Coordinates of N, CA and C in Angstrom, one line a residue:
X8 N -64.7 12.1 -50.5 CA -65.2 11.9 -49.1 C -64.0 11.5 -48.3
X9 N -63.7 12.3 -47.1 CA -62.6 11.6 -46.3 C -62.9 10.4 -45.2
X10 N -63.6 10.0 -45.2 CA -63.8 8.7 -45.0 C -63.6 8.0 -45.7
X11 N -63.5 7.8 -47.5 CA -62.5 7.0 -47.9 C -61.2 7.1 -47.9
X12 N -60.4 8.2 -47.8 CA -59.2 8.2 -47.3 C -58.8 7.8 -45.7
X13 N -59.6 7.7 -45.0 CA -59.0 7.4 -43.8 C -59.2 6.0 -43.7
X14 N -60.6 5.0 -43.8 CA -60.8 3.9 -44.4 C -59.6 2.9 -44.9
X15 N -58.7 1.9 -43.6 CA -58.1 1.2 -43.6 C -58.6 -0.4 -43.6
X16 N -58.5 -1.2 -44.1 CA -59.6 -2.6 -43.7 C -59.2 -3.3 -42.6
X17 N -57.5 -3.1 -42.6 CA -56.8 -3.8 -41.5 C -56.5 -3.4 -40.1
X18 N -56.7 -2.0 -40.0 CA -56.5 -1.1 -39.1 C -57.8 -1.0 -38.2
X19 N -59.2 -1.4 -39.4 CA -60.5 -1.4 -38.7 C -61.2 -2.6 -38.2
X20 N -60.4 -3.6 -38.6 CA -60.8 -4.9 -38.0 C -59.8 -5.2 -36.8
X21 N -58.9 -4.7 -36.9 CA -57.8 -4.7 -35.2 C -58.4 -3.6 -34.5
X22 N -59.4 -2.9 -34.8 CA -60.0 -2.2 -34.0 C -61.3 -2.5 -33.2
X23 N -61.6 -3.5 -34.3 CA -63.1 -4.5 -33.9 C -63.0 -5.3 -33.3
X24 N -61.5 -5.9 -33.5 CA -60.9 -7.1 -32.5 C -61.1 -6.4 -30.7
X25 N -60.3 -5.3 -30.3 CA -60.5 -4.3 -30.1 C -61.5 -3.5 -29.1
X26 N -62.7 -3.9 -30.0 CA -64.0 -3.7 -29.1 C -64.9 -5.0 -29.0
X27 N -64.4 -5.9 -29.3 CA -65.0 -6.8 -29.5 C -64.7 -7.6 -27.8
X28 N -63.6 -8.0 -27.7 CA -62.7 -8.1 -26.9 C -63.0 -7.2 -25.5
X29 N -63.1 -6.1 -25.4 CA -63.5 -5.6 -24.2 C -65.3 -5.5 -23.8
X30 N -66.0 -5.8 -25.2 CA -67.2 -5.9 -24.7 C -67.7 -7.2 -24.2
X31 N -66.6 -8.8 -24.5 CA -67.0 -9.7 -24.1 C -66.2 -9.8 -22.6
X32 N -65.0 -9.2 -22.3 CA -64.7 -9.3 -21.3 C -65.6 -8.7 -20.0
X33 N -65.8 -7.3 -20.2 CA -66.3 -6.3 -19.6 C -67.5 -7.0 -19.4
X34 N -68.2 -7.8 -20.2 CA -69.8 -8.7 -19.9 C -69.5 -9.4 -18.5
X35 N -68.2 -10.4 -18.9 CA -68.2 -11.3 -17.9 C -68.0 -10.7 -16.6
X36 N -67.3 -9.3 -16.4 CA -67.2 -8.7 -14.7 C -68.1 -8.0 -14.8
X37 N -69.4 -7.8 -15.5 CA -70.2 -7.4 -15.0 C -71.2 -8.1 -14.8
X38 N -71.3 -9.5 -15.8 CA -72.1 -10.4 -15.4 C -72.3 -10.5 -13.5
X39 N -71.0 -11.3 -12.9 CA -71.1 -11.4 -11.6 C -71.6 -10.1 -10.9
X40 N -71.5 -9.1 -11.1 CA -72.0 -7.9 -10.5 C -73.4 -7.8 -10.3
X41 N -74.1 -7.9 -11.7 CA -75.1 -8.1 -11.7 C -75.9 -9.4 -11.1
X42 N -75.5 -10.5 -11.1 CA -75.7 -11.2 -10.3 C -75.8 -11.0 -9.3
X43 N -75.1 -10.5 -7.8 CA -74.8 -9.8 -7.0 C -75.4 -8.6 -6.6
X44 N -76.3 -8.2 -7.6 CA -77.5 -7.0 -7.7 C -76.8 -6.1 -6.9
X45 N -75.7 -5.7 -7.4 CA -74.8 -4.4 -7.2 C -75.4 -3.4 -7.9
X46 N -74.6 -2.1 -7.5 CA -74.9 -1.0 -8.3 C -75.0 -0.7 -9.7
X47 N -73.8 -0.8 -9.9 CA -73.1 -0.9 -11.5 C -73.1 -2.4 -11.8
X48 N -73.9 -2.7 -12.6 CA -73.9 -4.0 -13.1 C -73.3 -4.4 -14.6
X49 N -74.0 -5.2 -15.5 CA -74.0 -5.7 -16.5 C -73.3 -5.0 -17.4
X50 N -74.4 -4.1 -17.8 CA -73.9 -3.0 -18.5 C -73.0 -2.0 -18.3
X51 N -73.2 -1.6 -17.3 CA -72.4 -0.6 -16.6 C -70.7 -0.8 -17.2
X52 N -70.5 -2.2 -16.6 CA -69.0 -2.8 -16.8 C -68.6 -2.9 -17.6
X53 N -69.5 -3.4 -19.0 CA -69.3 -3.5 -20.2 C -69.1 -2.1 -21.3
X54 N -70.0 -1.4 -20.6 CA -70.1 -0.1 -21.4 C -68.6 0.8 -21.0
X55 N -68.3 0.3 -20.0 CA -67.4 1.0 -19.2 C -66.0 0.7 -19.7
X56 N -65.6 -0.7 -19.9 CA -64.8 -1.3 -20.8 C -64.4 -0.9 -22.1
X57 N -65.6 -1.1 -23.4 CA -66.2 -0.6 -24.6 C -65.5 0.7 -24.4
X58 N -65.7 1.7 -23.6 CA -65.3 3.0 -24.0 C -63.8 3.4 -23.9
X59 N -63.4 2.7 -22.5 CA -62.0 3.1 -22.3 C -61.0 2.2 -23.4
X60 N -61.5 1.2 -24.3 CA -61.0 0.5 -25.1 C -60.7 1.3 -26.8
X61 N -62.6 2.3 -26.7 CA -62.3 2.9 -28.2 C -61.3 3.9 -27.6
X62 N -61.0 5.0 -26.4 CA -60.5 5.8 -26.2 C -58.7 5.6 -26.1
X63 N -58.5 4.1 -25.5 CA -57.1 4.2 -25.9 C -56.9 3.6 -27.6
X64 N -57.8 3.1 -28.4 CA -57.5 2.5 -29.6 C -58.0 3.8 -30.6
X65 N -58.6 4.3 -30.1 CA -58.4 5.8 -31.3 C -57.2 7.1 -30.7
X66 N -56.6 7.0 -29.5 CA -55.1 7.7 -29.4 C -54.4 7.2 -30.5
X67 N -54.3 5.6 -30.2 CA -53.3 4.7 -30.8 C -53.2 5.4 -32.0
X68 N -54.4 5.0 -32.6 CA -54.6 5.2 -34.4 C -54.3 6.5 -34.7
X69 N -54.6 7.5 -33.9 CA -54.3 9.1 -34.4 C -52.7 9.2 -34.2
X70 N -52.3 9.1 -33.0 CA -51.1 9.2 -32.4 C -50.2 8.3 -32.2
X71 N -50.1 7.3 -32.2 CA -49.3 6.1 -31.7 C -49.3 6.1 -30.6
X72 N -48.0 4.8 -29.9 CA -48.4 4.2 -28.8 C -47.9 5.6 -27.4
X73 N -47.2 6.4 -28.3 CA -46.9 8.3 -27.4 C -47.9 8.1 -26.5
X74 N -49.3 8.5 -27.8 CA -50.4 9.2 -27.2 C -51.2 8.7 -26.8
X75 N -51.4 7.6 -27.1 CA -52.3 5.9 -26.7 C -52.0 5.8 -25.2
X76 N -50.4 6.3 -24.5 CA -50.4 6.6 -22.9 C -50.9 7.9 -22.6
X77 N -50.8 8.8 -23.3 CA -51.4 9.8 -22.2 C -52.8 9.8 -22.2
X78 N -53.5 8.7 -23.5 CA -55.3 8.5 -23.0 C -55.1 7.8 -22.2
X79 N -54.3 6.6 -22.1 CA -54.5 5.9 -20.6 C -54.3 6.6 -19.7
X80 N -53.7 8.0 -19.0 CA -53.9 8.6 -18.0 C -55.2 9.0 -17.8
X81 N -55.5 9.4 -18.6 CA -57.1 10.0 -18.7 C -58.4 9.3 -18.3
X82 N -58.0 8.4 -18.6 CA -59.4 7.3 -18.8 C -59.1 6.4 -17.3
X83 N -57.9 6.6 -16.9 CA -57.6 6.3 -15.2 C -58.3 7.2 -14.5
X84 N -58.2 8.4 -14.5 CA -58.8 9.5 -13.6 C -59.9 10.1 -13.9
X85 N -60.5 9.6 -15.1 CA -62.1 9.7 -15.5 C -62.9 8.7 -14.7
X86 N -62.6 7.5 -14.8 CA -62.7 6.1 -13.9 C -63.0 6.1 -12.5
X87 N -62.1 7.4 -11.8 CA -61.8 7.6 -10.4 C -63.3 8.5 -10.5
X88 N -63.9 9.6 -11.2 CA -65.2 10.0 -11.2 C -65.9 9.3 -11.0
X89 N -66.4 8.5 -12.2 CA -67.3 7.3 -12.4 C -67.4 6.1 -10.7
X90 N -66.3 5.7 -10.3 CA -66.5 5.1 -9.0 C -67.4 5.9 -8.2
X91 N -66.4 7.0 -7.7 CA -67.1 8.0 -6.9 C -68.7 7.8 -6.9
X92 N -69.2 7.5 -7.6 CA -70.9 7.9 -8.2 C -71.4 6.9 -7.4
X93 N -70.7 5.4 -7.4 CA -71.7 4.4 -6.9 C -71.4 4.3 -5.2
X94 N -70.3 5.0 -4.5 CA -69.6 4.9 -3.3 C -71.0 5.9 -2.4
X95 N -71.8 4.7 -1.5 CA -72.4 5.8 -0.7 C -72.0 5.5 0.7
X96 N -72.5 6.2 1.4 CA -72.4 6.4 3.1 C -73.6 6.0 3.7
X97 N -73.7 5.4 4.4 CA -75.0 5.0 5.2 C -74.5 5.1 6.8
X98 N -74.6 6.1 7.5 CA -74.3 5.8 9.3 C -73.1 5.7 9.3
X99 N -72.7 5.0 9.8 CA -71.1 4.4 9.8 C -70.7 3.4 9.1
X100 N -71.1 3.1 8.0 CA -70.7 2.3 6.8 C -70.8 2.8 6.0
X101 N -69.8 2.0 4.8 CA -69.5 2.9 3.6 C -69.7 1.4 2.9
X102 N -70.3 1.9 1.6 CA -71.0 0.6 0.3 C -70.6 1.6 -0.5
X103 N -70.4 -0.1 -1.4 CA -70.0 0.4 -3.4 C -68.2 0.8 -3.4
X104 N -67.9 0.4 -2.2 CA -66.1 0.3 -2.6 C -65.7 -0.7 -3.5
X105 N -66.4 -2.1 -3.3 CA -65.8 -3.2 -4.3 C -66.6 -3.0 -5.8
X106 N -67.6 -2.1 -5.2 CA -68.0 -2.0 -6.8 C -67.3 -1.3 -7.6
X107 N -67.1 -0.2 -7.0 CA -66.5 1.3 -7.7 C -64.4 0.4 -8.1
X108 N -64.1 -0.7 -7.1 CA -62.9 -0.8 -7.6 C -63.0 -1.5 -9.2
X109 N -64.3 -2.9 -8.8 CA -64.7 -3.1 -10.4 C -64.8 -2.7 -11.5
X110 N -65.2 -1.4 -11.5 CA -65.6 -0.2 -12.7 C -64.1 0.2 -13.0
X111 N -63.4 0.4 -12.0 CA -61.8 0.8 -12.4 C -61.2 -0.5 -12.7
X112 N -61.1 -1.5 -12.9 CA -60.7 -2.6 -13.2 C -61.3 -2.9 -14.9
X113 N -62.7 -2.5 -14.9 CA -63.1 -3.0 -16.3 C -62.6 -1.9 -16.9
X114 N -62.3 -0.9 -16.2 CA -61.6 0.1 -17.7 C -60.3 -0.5 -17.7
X115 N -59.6 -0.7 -17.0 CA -58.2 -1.5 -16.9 C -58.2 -2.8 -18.4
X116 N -59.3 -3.5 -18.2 CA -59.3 -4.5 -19.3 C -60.1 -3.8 -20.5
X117 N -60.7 -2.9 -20.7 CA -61.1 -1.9 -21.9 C -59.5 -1.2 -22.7
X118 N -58.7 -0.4 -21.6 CA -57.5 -0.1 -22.1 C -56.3 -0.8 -22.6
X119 N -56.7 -2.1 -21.9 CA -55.4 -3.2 -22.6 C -56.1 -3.9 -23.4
X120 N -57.6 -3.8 -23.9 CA -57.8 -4.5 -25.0 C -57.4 -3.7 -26.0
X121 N -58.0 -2.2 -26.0 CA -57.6 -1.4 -26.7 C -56.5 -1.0 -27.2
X122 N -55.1 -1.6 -26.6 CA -53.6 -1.8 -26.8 C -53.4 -2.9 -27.3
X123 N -54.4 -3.8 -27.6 CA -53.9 -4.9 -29.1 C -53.4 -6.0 -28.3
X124 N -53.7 -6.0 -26.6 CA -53.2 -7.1 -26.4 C -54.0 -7.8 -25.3
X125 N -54.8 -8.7 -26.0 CA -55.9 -9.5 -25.9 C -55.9 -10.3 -24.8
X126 N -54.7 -11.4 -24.7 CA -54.2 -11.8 -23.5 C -54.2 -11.2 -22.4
X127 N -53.8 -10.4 -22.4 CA -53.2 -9.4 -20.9 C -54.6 -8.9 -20.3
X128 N -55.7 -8.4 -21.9 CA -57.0 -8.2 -21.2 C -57.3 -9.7 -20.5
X129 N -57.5 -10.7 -21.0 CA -58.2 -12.0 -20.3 C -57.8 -12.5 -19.0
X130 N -56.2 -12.3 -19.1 CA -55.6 -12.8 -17.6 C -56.3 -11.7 -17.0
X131 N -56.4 -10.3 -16.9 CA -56.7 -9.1 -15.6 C -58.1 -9.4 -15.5
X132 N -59.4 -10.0 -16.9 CA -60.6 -10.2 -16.1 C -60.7 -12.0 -15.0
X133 N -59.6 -12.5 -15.9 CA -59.7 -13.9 -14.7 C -59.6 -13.0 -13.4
X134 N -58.6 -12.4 -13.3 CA -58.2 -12.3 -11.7 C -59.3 -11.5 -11.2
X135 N -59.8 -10.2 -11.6 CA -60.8 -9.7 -11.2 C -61.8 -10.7 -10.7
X136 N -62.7 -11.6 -11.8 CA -63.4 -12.4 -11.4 C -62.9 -13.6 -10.2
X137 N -61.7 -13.6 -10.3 CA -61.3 -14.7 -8.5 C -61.3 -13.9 -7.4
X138 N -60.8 -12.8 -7.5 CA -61.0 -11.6 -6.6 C -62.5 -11.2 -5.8
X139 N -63.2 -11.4 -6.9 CA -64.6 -11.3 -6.4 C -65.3 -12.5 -6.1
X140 N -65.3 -13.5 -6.2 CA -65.9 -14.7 -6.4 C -64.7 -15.3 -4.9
X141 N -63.9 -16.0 -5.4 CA -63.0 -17.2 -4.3 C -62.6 -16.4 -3.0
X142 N -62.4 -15.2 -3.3 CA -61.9 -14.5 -2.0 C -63.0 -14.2 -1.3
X143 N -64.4 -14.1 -1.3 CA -65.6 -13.9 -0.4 C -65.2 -14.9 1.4
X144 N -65.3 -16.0 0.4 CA -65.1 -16.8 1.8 C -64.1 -16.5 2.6
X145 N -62.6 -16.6 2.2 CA -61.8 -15.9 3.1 C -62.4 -14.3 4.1
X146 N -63.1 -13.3 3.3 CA -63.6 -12.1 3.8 C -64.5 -12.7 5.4
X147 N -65.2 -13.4 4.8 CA -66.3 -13.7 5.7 C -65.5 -14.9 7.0
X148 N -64.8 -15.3 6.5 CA -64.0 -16.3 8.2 C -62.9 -14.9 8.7
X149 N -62.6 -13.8 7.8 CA -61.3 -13.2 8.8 C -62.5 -12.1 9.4
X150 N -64.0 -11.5 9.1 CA -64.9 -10.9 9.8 C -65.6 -11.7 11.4
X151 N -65.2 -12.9 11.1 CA -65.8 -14.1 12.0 C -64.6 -14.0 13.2
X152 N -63.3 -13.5 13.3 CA -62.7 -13.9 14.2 C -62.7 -12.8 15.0
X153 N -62.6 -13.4 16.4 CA -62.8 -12.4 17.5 C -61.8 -11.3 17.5
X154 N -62.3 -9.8 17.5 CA -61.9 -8.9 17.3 C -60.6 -8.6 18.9
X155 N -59.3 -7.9 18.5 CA -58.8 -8.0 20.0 C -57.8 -6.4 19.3
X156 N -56.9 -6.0 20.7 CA -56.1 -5.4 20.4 C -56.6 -3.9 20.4
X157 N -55.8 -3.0 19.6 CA -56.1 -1.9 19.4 C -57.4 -1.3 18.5
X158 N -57.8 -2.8 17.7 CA -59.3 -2.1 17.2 C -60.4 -2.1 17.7
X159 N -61.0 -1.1 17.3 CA -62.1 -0.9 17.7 C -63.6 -0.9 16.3
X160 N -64.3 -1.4 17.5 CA -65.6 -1.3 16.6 C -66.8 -1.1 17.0
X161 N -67.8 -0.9 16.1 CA -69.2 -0.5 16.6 C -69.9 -1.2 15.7
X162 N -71.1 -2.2 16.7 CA -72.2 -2.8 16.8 C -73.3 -2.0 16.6
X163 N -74.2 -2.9 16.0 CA -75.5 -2.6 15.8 C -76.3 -3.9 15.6
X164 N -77.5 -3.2 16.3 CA -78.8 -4.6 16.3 C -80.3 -4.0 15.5
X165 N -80.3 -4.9 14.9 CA -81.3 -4.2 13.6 C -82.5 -5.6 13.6
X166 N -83.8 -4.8 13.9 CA -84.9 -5.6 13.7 C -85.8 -4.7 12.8
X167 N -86.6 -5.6 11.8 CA -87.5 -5.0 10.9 C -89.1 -5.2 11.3
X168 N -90.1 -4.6 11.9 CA -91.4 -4.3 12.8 C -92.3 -3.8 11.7
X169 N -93.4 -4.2 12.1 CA -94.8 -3.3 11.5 C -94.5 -2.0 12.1
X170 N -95.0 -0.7 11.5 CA -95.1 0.2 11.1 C -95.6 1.1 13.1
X171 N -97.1 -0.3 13.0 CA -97.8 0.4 14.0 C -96.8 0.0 15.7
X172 N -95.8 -1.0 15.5 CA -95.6 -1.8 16.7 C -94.1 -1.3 16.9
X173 N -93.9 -0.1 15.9 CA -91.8 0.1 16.3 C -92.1 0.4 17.3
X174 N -93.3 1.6 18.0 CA -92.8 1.9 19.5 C -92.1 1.1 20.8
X175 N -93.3 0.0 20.9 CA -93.1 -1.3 21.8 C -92.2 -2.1 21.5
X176 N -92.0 -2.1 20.3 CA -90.5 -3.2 20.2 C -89.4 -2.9 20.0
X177 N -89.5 -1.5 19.7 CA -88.2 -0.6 19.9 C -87.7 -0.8 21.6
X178 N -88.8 -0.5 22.2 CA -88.1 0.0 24.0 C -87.7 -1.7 24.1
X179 N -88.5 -2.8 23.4 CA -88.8 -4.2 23.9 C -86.8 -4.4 23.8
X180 N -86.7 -4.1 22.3 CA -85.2 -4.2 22.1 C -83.9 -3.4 22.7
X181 N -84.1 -2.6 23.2 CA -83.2 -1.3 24.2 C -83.3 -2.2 25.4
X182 N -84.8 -2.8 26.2 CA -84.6 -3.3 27.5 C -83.7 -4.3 27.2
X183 N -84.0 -5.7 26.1 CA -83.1 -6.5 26.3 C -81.7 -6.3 25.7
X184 N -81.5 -5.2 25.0 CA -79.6 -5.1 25.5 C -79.3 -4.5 26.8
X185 N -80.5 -3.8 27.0 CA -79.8 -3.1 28.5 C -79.6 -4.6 29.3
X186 N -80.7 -5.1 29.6 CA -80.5 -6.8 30.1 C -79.2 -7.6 30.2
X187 N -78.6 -7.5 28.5 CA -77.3 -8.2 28.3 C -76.3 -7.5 28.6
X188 N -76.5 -6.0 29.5 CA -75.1 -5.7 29.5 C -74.4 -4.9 28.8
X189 N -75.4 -4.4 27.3 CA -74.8 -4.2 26.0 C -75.9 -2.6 26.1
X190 N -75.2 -1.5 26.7 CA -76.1 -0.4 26.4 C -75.9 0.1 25.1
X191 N -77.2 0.8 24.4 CA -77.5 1.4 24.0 C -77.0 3.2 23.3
X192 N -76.4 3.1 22.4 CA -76.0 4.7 22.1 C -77.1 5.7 21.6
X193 N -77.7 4.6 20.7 CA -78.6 4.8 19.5 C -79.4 4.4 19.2
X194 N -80.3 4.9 19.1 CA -82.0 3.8 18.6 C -82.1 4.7 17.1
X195 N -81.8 3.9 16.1 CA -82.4 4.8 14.8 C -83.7 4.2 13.9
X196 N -84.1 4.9 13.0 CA -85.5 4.1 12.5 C -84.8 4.3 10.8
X197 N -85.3 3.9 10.2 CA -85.0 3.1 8.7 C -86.3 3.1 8.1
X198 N -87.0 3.7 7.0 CA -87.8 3.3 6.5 C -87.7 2.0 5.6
X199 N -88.7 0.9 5.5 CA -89.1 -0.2 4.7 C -90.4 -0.3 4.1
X200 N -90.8 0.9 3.2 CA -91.8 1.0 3.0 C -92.6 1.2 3.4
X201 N -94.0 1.1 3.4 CA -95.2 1.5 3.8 C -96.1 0.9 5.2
X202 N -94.7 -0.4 5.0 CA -96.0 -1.3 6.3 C -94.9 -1.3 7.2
X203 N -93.4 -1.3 7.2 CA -92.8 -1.9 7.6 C -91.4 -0.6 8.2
X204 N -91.1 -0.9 9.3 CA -89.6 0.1 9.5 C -88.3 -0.7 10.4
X205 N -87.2 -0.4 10.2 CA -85.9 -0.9 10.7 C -85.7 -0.9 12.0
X206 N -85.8 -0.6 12.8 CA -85.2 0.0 14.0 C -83.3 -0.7 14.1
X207 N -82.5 0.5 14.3 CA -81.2 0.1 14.1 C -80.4 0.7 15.7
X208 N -80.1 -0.2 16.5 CA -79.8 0.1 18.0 C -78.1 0.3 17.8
X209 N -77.9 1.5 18.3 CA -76.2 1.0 17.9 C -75.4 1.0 19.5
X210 N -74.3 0.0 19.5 CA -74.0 -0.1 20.9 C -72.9 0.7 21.2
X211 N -72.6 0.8 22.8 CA -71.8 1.5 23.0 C -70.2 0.7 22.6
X212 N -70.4 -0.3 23.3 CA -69.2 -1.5 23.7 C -68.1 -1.3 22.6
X213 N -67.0 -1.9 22.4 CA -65.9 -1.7 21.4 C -65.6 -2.7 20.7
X214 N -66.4 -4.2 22.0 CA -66.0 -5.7 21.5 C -66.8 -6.4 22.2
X215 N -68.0 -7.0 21.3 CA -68.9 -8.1 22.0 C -69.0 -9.1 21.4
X216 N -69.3 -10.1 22.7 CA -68.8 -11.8 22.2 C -69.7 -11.7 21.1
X217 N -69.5 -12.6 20.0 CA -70.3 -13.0 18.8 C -71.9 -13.3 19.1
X218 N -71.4 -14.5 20.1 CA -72.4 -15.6 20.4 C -73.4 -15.0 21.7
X219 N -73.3 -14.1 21.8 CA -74.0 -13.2 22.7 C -75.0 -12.4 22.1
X220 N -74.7 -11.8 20.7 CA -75.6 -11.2 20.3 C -76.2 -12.5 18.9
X221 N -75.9 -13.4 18.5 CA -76.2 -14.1 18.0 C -77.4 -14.7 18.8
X222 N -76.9 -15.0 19.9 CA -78.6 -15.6 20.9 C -79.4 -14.3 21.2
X223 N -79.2 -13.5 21.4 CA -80.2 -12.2 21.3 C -81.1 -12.2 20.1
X224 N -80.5 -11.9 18.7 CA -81.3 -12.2 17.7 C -82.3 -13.3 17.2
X225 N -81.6 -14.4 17.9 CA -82.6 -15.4 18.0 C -83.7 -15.6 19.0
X226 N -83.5 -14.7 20.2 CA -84.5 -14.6 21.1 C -85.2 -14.2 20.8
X227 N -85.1 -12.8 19.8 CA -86.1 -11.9 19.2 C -86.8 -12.7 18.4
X228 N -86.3 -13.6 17.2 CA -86.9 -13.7 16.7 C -87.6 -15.0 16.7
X229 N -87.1 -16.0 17.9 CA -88.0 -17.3 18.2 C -89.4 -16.8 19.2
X230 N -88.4 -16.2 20.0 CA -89.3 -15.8 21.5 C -91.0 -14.6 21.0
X231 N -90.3 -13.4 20.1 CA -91.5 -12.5 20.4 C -91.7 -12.3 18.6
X232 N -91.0 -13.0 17.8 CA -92.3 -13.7 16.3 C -91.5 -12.2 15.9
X233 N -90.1 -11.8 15.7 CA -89.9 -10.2 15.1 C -89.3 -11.2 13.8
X234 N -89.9 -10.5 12.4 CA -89.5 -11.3 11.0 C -88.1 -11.4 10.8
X235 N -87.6 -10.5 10.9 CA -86.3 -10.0 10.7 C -85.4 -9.3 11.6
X236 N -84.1 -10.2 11.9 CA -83.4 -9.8 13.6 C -82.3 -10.3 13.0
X237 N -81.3 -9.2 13.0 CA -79.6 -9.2 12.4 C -78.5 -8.2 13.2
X238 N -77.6 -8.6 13.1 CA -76.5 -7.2 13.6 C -75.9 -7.5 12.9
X239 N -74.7 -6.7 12.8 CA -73.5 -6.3 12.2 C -72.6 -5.4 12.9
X240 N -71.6 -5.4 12.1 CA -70.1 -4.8 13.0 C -68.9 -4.3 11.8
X241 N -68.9 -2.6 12.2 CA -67.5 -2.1 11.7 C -66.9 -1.3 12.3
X242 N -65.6 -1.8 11.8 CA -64.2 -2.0 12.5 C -63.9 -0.5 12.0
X243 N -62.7 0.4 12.7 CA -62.0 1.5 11.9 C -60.6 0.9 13.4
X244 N -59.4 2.0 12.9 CA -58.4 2.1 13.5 C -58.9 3.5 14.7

């Protein structure tokens, strides 16, 4: 049988070390994901890990550490696939970049577990996990500051209505930006199921005060009882 001939004990337990190692890593960056009720979650990260880990640890074993680099090319630009898949487009925003960079990161810690060096996997999932976790807050005060200069951006004012009442509270929301000053490009609809739809206003303006559409949303939704009243804002060059 050649599986007794190939059948090393020491070669197969530094291999288990190996996967062992990138499936507990790969758990932990995908734990937070999943938390986070991302795309690619739990498993995704873990599985994701697991593979790129047997893939550089069976180069190794066939070929040494030669060929053990040119699977790590591979399993880089297989990775760049796999992102691709969870990266969607919605209007003028783009989701699943921080996810799709995570999935290339847990193969990152799948490939250096799979190169026997255990450490190097643990430090790259710490930093991932600070990356995603302690840097949030920074994200959200440098989104908070008043936008100036040569960028530009586009606004949107988003309320969620019964089904039968978008008509009226769609125009209800067009009159009071026209009101504020803040025309209208766009009126779009969003389905939310069965009882319920989006209306998504997009503005013309490049830069509007915070605190301007901040009291708009709350007008809507103290003044005329709408459940759900939010905007948002992205930036390009």
């Amino acid at each position: 049988m050649r599986f007794l001939t190939l059948f090393h004990l020491w070669p197969f337990l530094d291999t288990a070390v190996s996967y062992l190692t990138a499936f507990v890593l790969g758990t932990a960056i995908g734990a937070e994901r999943q938390y986070r009720q991302r795309t690619a979650g739990l498993r995704t990260n873990a599985l994701v890990a697991i593979g790129a880990a047997a893939f550089v640890d069976l180069g190794q074993r066939l070929g040494g550490d030669v060929e053990s680099i040119r699977v790590i090319s591979y399993v880089v630009s297989g990775i760049g696939f796999l992102g691709a898949g969870v990266i969607m487009k919605e209007g003028m925003n783009v989701r699943g970049l921080n996810t799709a960079a995570t999935l290339w990161c847990s193969a990152g810690v799948g490939a250096i577990a799979g190169s026997d060096m255990v450490a190097e996997a643990v430090l790259l999932t710490g930093v991932v996990l600070f990356a995603n976790t302690a840097l949030r807050p920074l994200v959200d005060a440098i989104n908070r500051i008043p936008l100036a200069g040569a960028v530009e951006a586009t606004y949107s004012v988003t309320i969620t209505v019964p089904v039968e009442e978008a008509g009226p509270l769609g125009d209800l929301l067009v009159e009071h930006l026209e009101n504020a000053h803040l025309p209208v490009a766009d009126l779009a609809t969003q389905d939310r199921g069965e009882e319920q739809v989006a209306l998504v206003a997009t503005l013309v303006g490049t830069n509007v005060p915070d605190r301007e559409l901040d009291a708009l949303v709350e007008h809507l939704s103290r003044v005329h009882a709408i459940e759900h009243a939010t905007w948002q804002v992205s930036t390009h060059d």
